[in-house]
Short mmCIF file of C-alpha atoms in Angstrom, two decimals:
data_model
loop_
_atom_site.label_atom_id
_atom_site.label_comp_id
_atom_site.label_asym_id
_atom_site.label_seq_id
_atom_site.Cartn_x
_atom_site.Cartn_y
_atom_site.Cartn_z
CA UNK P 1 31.15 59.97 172.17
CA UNK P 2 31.57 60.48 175.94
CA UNK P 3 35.14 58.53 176.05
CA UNK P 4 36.35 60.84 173.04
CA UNK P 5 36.95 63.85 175.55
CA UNK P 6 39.28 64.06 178.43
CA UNK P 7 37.46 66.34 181.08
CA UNK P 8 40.23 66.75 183.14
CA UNK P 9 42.50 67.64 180.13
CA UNK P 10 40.56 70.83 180.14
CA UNK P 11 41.09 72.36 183.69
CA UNK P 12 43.88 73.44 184.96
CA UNK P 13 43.27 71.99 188.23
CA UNK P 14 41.08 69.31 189.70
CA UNK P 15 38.51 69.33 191.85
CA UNK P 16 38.65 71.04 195.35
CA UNK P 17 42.20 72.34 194.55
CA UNK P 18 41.06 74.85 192.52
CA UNK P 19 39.86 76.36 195.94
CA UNK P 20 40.94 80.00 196.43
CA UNK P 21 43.15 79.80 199.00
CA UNK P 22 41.59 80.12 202.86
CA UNK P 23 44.66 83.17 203.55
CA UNK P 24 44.00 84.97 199.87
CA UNK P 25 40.25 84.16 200.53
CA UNK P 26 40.28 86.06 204.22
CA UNK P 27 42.13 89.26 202.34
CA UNK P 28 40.09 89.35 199.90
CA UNK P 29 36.85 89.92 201.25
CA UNK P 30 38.84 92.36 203.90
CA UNK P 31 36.59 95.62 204.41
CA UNK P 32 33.27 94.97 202.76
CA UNK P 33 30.78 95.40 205.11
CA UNK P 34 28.74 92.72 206.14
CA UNK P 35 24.85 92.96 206.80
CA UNK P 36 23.73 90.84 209.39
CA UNK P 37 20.14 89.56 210.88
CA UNK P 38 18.87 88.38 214.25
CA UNK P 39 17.52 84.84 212.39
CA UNK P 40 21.15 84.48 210.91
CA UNK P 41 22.71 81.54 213.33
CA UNK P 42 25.79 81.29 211.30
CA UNK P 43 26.94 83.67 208.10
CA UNK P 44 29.95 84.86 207.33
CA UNK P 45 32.03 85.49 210.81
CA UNK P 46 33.33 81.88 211.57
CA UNK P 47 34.12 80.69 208.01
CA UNK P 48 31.78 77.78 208.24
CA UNK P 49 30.63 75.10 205.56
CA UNK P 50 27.11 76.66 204.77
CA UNK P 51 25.08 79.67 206.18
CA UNK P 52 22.17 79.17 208.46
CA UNK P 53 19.24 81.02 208.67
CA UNK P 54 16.40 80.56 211.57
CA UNK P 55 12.59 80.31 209.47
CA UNK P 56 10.85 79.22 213.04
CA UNK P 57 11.36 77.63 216.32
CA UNK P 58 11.20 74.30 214.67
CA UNK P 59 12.84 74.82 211.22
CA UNK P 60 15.84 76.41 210.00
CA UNK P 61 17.51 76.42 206.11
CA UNK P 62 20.98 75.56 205.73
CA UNK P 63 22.40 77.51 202.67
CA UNK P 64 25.98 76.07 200.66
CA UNK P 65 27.40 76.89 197.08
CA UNK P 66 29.96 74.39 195.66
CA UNK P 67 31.57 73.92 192.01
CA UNK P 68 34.89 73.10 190.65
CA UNK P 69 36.26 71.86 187.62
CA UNK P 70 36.75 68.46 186.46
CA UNK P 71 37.81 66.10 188.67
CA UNK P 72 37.38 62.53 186.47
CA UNK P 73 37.23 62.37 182.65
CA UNK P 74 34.08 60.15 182.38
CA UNK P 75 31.66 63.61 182.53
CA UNK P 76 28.62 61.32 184.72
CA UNK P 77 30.93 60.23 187.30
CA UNK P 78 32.40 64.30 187.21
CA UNK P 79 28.93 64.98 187.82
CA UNK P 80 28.38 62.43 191.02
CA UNK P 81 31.39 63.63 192.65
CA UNK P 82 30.35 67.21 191.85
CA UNK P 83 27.14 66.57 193.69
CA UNK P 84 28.50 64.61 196.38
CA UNK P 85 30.67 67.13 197.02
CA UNK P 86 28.20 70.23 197.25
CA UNK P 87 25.74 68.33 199.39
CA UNK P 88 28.39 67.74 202.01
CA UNK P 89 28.15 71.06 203.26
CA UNK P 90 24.64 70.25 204.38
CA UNK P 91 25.23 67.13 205.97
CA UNK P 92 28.62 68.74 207.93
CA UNK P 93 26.14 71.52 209.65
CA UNK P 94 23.96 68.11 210.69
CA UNK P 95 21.30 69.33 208.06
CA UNK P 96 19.28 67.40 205.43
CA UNK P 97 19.79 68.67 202.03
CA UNK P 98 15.90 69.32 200.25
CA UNK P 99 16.59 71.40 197.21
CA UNK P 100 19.52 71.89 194.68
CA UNK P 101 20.04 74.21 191.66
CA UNK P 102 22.39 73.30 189.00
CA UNK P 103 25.28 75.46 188.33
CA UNK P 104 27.21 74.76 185.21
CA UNK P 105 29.98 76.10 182.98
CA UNK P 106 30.63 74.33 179.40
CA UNK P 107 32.85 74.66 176.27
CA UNK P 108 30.69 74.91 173.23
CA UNK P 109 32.78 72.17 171.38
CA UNK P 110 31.58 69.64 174.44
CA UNK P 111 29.63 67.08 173.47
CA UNK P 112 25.63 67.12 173.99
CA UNK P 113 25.79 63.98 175.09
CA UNK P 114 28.41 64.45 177.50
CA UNK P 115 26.85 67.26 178.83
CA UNK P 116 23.82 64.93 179.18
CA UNK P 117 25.82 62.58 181.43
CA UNK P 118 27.13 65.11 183.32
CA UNK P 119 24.03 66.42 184.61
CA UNK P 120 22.72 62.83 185.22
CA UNK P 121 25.49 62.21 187.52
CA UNK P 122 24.31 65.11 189.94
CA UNK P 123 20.40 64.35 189.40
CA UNK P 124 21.37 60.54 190.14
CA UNK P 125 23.29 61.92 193.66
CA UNK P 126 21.32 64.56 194.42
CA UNK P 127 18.14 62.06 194.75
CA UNK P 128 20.23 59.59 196.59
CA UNK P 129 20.76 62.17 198.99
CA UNK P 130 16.57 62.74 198.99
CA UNK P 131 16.80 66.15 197.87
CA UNK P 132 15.14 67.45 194.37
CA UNK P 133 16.97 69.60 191.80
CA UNK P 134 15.01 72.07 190.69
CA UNK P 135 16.35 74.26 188.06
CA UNK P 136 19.80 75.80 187.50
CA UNK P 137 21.85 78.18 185.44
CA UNK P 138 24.49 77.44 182.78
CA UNK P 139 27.12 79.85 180.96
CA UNK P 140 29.51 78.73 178.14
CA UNK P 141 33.33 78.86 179.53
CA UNK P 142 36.71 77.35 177.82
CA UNK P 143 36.98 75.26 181.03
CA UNK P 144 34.12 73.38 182.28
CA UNK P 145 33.00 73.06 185.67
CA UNK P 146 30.01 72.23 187.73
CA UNK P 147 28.23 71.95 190.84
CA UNK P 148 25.25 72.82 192.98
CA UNK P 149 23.91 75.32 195.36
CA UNK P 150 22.05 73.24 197.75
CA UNK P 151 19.27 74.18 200.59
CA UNK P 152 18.78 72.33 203.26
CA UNK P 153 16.39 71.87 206.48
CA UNK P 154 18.24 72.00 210.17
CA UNK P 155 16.20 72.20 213.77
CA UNK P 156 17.83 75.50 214.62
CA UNK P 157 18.96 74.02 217.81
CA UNK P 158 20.82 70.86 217.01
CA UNK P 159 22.59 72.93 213.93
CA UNK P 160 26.56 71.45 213.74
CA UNK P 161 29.05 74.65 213.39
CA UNK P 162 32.72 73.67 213.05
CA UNK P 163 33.19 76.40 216.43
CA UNK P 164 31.51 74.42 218.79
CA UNK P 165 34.51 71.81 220.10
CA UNK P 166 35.20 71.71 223.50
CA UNK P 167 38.80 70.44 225.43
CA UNK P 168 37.96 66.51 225.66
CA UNK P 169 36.31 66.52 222.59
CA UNK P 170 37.30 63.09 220.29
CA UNK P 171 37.75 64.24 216.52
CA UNK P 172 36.65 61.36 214.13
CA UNK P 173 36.95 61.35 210.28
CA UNK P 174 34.52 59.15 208.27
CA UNK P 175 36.97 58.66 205.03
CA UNK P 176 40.96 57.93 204.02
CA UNK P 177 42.97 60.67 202.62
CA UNK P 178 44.94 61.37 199.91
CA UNK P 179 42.63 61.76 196.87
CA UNK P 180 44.19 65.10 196.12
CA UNK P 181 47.57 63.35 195.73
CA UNK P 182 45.98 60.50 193.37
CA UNK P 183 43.75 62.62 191.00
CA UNK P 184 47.35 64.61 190.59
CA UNK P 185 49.34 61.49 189.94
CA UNK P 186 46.42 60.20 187.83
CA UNK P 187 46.71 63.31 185.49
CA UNK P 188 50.52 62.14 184.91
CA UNK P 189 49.12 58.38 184.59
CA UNK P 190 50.76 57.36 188.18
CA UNK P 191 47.60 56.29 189.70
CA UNK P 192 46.48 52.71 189.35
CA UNK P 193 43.36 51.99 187.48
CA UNK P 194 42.34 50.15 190.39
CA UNK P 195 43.44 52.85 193.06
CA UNK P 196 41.39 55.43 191.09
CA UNK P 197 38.70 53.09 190.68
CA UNK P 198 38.55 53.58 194.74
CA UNK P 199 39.10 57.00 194.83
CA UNK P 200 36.11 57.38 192.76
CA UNK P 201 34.15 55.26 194.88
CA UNK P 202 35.24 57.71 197.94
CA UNK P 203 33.92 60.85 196.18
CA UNK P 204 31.26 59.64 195.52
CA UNK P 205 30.13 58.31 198.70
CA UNK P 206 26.96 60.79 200.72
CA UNK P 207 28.20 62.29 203.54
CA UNK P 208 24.64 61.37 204.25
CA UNK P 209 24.97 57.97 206.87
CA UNK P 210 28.24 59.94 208.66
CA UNK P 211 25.58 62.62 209.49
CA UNK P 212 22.63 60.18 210.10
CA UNK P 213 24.79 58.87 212.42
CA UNK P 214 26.72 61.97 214.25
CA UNK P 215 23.20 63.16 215.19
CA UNK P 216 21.87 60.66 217.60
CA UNK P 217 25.19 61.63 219.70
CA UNK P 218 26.68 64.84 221.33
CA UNK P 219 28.46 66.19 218.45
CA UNK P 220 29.68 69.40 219.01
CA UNK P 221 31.16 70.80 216.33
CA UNK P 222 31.61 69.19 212.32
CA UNK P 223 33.04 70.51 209.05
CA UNK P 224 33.54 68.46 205.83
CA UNK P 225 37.20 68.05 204.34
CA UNK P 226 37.52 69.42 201.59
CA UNK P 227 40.19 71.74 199.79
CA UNK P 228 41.87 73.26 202.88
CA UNK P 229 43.00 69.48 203.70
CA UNK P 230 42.67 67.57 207.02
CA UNK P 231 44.99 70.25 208.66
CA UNK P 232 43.66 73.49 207.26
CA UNK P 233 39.86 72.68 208.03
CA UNK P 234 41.09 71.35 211.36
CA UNK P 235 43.11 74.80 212.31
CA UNK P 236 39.88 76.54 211.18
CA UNK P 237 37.94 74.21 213.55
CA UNK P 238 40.25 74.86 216.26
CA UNK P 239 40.61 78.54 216.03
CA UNK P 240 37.07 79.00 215.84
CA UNK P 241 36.64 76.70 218.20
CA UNK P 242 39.00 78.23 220.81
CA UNK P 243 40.92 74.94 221.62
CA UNK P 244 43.81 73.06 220.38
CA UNK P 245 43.35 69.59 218.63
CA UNK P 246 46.18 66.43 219.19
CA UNK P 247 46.55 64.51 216.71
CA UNK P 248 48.23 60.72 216.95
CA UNK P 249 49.27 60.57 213.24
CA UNK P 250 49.35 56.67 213.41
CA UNK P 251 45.87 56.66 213.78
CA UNK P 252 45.12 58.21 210.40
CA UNK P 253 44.13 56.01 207.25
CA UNK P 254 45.82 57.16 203.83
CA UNK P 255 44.84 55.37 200.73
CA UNK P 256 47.83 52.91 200.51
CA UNK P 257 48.82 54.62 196.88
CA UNK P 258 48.55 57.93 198.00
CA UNK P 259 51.89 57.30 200.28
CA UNK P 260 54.32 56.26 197.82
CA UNK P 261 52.98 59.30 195.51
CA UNK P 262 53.35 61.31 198.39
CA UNK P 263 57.03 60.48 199.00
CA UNK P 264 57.76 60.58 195.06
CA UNK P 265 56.67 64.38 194.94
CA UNK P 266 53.19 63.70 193.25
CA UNK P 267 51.60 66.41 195.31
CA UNK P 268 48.70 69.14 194.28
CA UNK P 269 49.51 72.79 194.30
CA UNK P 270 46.81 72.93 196.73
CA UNK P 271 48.60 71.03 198.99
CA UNK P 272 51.15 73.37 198.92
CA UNK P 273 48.90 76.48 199.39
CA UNK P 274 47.21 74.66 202.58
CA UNK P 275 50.56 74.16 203.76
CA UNK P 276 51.13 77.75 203.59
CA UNK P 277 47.73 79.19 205.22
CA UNK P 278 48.14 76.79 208.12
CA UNK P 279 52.02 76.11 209.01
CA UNK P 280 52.20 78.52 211.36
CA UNK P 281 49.54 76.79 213.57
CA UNK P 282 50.37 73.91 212.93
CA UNK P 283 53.37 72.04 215.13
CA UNK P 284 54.06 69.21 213.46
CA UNK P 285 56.37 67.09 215.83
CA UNK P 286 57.72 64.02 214.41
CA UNK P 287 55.90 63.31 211.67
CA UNK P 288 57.20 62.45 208.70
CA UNK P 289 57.13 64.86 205.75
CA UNK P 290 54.71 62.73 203.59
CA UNK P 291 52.40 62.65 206.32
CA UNK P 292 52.34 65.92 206.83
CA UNK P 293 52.37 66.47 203.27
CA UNK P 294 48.90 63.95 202.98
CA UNK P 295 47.34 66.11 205.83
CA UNK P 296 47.63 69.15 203.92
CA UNK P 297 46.31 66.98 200.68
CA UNK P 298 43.41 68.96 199.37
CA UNK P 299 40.70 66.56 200.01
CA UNK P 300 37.95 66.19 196.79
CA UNK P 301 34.11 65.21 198.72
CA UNK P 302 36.61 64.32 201.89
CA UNK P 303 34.89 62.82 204.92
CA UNK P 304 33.23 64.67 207.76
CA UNK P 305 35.45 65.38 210.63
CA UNK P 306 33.25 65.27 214.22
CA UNK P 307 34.20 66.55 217.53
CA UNK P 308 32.20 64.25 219.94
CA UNK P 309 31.46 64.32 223.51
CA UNK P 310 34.19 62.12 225.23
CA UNK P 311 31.28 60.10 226.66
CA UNK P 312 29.31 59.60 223.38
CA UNK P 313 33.13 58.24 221.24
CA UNK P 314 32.60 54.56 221.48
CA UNK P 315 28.99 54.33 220.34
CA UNK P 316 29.35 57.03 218.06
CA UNK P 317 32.52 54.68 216.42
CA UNK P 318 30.73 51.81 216.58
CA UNK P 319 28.05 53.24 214.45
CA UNK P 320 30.07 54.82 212.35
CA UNK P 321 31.90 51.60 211.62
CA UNK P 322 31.06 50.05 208.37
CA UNK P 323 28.72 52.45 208.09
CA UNK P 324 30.90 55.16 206.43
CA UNK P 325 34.37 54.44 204.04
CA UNK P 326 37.00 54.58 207.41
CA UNK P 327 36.22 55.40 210.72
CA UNK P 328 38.89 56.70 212.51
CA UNK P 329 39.43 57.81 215.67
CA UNK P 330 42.41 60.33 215.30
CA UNK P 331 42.83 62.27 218.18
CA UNK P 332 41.14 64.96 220.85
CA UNK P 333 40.28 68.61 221.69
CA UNK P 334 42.32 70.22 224.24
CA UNK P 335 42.14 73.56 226.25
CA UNK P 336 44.17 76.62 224.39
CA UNK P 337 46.89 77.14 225.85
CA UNK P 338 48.96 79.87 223.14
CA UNK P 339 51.02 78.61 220.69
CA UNK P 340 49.89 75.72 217.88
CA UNK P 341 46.58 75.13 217.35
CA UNK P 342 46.83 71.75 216.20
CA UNK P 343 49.88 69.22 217.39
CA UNK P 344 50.74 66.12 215.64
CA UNK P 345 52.16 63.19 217.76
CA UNK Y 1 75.31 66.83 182.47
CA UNK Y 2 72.13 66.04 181.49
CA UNK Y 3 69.29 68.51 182.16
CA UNK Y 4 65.81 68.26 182.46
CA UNK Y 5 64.28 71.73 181.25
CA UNK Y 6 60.83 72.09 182.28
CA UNK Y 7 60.16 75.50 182.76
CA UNK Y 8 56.77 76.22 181.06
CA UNK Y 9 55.19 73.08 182.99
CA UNK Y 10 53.04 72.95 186.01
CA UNK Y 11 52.45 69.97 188.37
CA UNK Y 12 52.57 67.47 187.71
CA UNK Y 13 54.56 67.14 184.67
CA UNK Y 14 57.89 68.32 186.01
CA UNK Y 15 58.43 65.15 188.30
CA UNK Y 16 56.89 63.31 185.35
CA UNK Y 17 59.96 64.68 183.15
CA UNK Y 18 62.57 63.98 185.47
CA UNK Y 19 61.15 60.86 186.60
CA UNK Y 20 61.76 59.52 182.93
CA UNK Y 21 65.26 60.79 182.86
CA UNK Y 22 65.52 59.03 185.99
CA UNK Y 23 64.51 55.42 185.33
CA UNK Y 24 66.11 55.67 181.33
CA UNK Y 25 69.26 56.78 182.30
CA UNK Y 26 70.10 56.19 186.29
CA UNK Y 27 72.48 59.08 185.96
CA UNK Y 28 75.01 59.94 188.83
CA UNK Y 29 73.85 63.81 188.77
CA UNK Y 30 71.25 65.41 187.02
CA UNK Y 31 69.90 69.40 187.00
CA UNK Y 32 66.39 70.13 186.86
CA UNK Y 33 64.78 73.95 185.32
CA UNK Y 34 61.70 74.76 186.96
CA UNK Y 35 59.78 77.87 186.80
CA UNK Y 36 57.47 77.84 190.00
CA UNK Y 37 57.72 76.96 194.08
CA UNK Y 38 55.50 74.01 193.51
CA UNK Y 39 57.66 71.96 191.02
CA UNK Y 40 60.57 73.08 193.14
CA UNK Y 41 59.47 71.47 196.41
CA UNK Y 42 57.70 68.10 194.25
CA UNK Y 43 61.49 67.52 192.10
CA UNK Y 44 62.80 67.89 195.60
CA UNK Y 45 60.59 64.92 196.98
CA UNK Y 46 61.02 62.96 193.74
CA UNK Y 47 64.94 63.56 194.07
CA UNK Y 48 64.99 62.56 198.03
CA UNK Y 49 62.83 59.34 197.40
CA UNK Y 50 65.11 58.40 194.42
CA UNK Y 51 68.80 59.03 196.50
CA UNK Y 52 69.89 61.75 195.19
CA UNK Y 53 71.03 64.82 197.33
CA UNK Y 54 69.38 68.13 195.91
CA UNK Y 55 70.45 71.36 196.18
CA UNK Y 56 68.18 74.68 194.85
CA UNK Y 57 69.52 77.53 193.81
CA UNK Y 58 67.26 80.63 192.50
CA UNK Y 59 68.34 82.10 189.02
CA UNK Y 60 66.20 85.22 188.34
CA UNK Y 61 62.68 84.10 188.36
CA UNK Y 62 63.77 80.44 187.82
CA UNK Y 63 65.10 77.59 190.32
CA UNK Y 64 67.89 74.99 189.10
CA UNK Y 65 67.87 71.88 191.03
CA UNK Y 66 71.08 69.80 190.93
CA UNK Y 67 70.36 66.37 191.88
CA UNK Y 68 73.55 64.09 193.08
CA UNK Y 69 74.09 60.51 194.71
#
């Protein structure tokens, strides 16, 4: 019986908070040497979404890993969000995701047919997306988890790093935030049934029209947001970038729910790690504290975030709009000069 | 004084706890045991939003919130 078992009962955290933190991660792989190649266009240096590697003038494979632990209870909806999720990384380097492989970790006492619906959920998602799955690999673990390593096909010259922003740059997001704050408040049953009903919805939703989109224009640099939050993906974006992002904080769309969670302390542990790993770069003016706080919200199959030629904005928006969960038009790129990378106004 | 002990717990059940206390009791003061930085900074939120004043002192490897209006 599916509804008998509580997925997320079984992890200790959800989703894309369960990320290693981006500070522990950078220690961590400290002094091991790293093997490069001439066809590698982006590996390991600028702590990108996926790896890229150059097969021919006209073709290049985009390369991502993504799993995580159990995000919803209902195991085929786990399974879309999963998938959702691990695609993204394609579609935020402007690629088109072809092949996946299953990755998958379950307790022996879960159900077959649970299992069954899990996997269905990331077949069902991976063909929306028009890629195929094509095999996978599957251990037995206390805690379940899943997700996909997924290749995809890029022309090597219109690949999407998140290093490419220039000052005058507008930075557009394609979805609302606050779903880490929800799934936490929905483990505590906080969250509406309605509000997660949404929040589903969001996770679920391809990455796939954002990039469809983002291509026809001069996007210069894109990275999904995922478990770093808004603000940790954006320093990384920045940094890598070499310029300093404004953001007008009014301009940002939080999932009504997620504020009055936010305020009453329902906030992932994730939240606080981002907070930690990007404070320092990070002024954060006047904003309020549950702003910030939903900024830093580890985002679960978040929306892609697009610096865009200053020229290209409008259409771009107007594409976008309708087109992908919440447009929005938060703020721009600006030279470096020292201090904060990002500014909040 | 009543006090919420929930040391042992990680988020979010530590706001959860003293949530309840909260809206069964409306008490005046309350102090809060928590075991990690997390549940510290969340009790502090849920305290704030609520109207109570909270202040956090460390005692050995555990934090005591005392919550006031």
């Amino acid at each position: 019986m599916e509804n008998e078992i509580k997925l997320t009962k079984l992890a200790k955290c959800a989703g894309c908070g369960a990320k290693v933190g981006a500070g522990v991660l950078a220690q961590l792989l400290e002094g091991i040497k790293v093997h490069t190649d001439p066809n590698l266009l982006v590996g390991f240096d600028k702590s990108d979404d996926a790896s890229v590697y150059k097969v021919s003038e006209e073709l290049a494979i985009v390369q991502t890993v993504d799993f995580f632990p159990p995000i919803a209870d209902d195991p085929y909806t786990f399974g879309q969000i999963a998938a959702t999720n691990a695609l993204s990384d394609v579609y935020a380097m402007g690629g088109e995701p072809k092949l996946a492989l299953n990755l998958m970790c379950v307790p022996e006492k879960m159900p077959r047919e649970a299992v069954h619906a899990l996997l269905r959920g990331g077949y069902d998602k991976v063909y929306e997306a028009g890629a195929i799955i094509t095999g996978g690999h599957s251990i037995l673990d206390e805690e379940p988890k899943y997700g996909l390593a997924v290749t995809g096909f890029v022309h090597p010259e219109r690949v999407l790093t998140n290093s490419g922003a220039r000052p005058g740059d507008v930075l557009i997001l394609t979805k609302p935030l606050g779903i880490g704050t929800l799934t936490t408040a929905a483990k505590a049953g906080l969250c509406s049934d309605e509000t997660m009903a949404y929040a589903v919805q969001l996770m679920t939703t391809l990455n796939k029209n954002a990039r469809d989109c983002m291509v026809k224009y001069r996007v210069h640099a894109c990275t999904d947001v995922t478990g770093f939050g808004l603000l940790g993906h954006s320093v990384e974006l920045a940094q890598g970038s070499g310029v300093a992002i404004e953001y007008e904080v009014s301009r940002f769309r939080f999932i009504e729910e997620a504020i009055g969670l936010a305020k009453e302390g329902l906030l992932p542990e994730g939240m606080y790690r981002n907070r930690a790993f990007a404070e320092c770069r990070v002024d954060a003016g006047e904003a309020e504290l549950w702003q910030q706080d939903l900024l830093y919200d580890p985002q679960t199959s978040g929306g892609l975030l697009m610096a865009v030629d200053p020229e290209d904005a409008d259409a771009l928006m107007a594409e976008l709009e309708g087109c992908v969960p919440a447009a929005q038009r938060i703020g721009r790129a600006l030279e470096y000069g020292g201090g904060a990378y990002i500014r909040l106004r | 004084m009543k006090t919420v002990d929930a040391r042992g717990h990680s988020c979010p059940i530590p706001v959860v706890m003293v949530r309840k206390a909260v809206t069964a009791e409306k008490p005046e003061a309350l102090e809060v045991l928590v075991d990690n930085q997390c549940s510290v900074e969340n009790v502090t939120r849920y305290g704030k939003s609520q109207g109570y004043s909270v202040d956090v002192a460390a005692e050995g490897a555990d934090f005591r919130l005392s919550l006031k209006k």
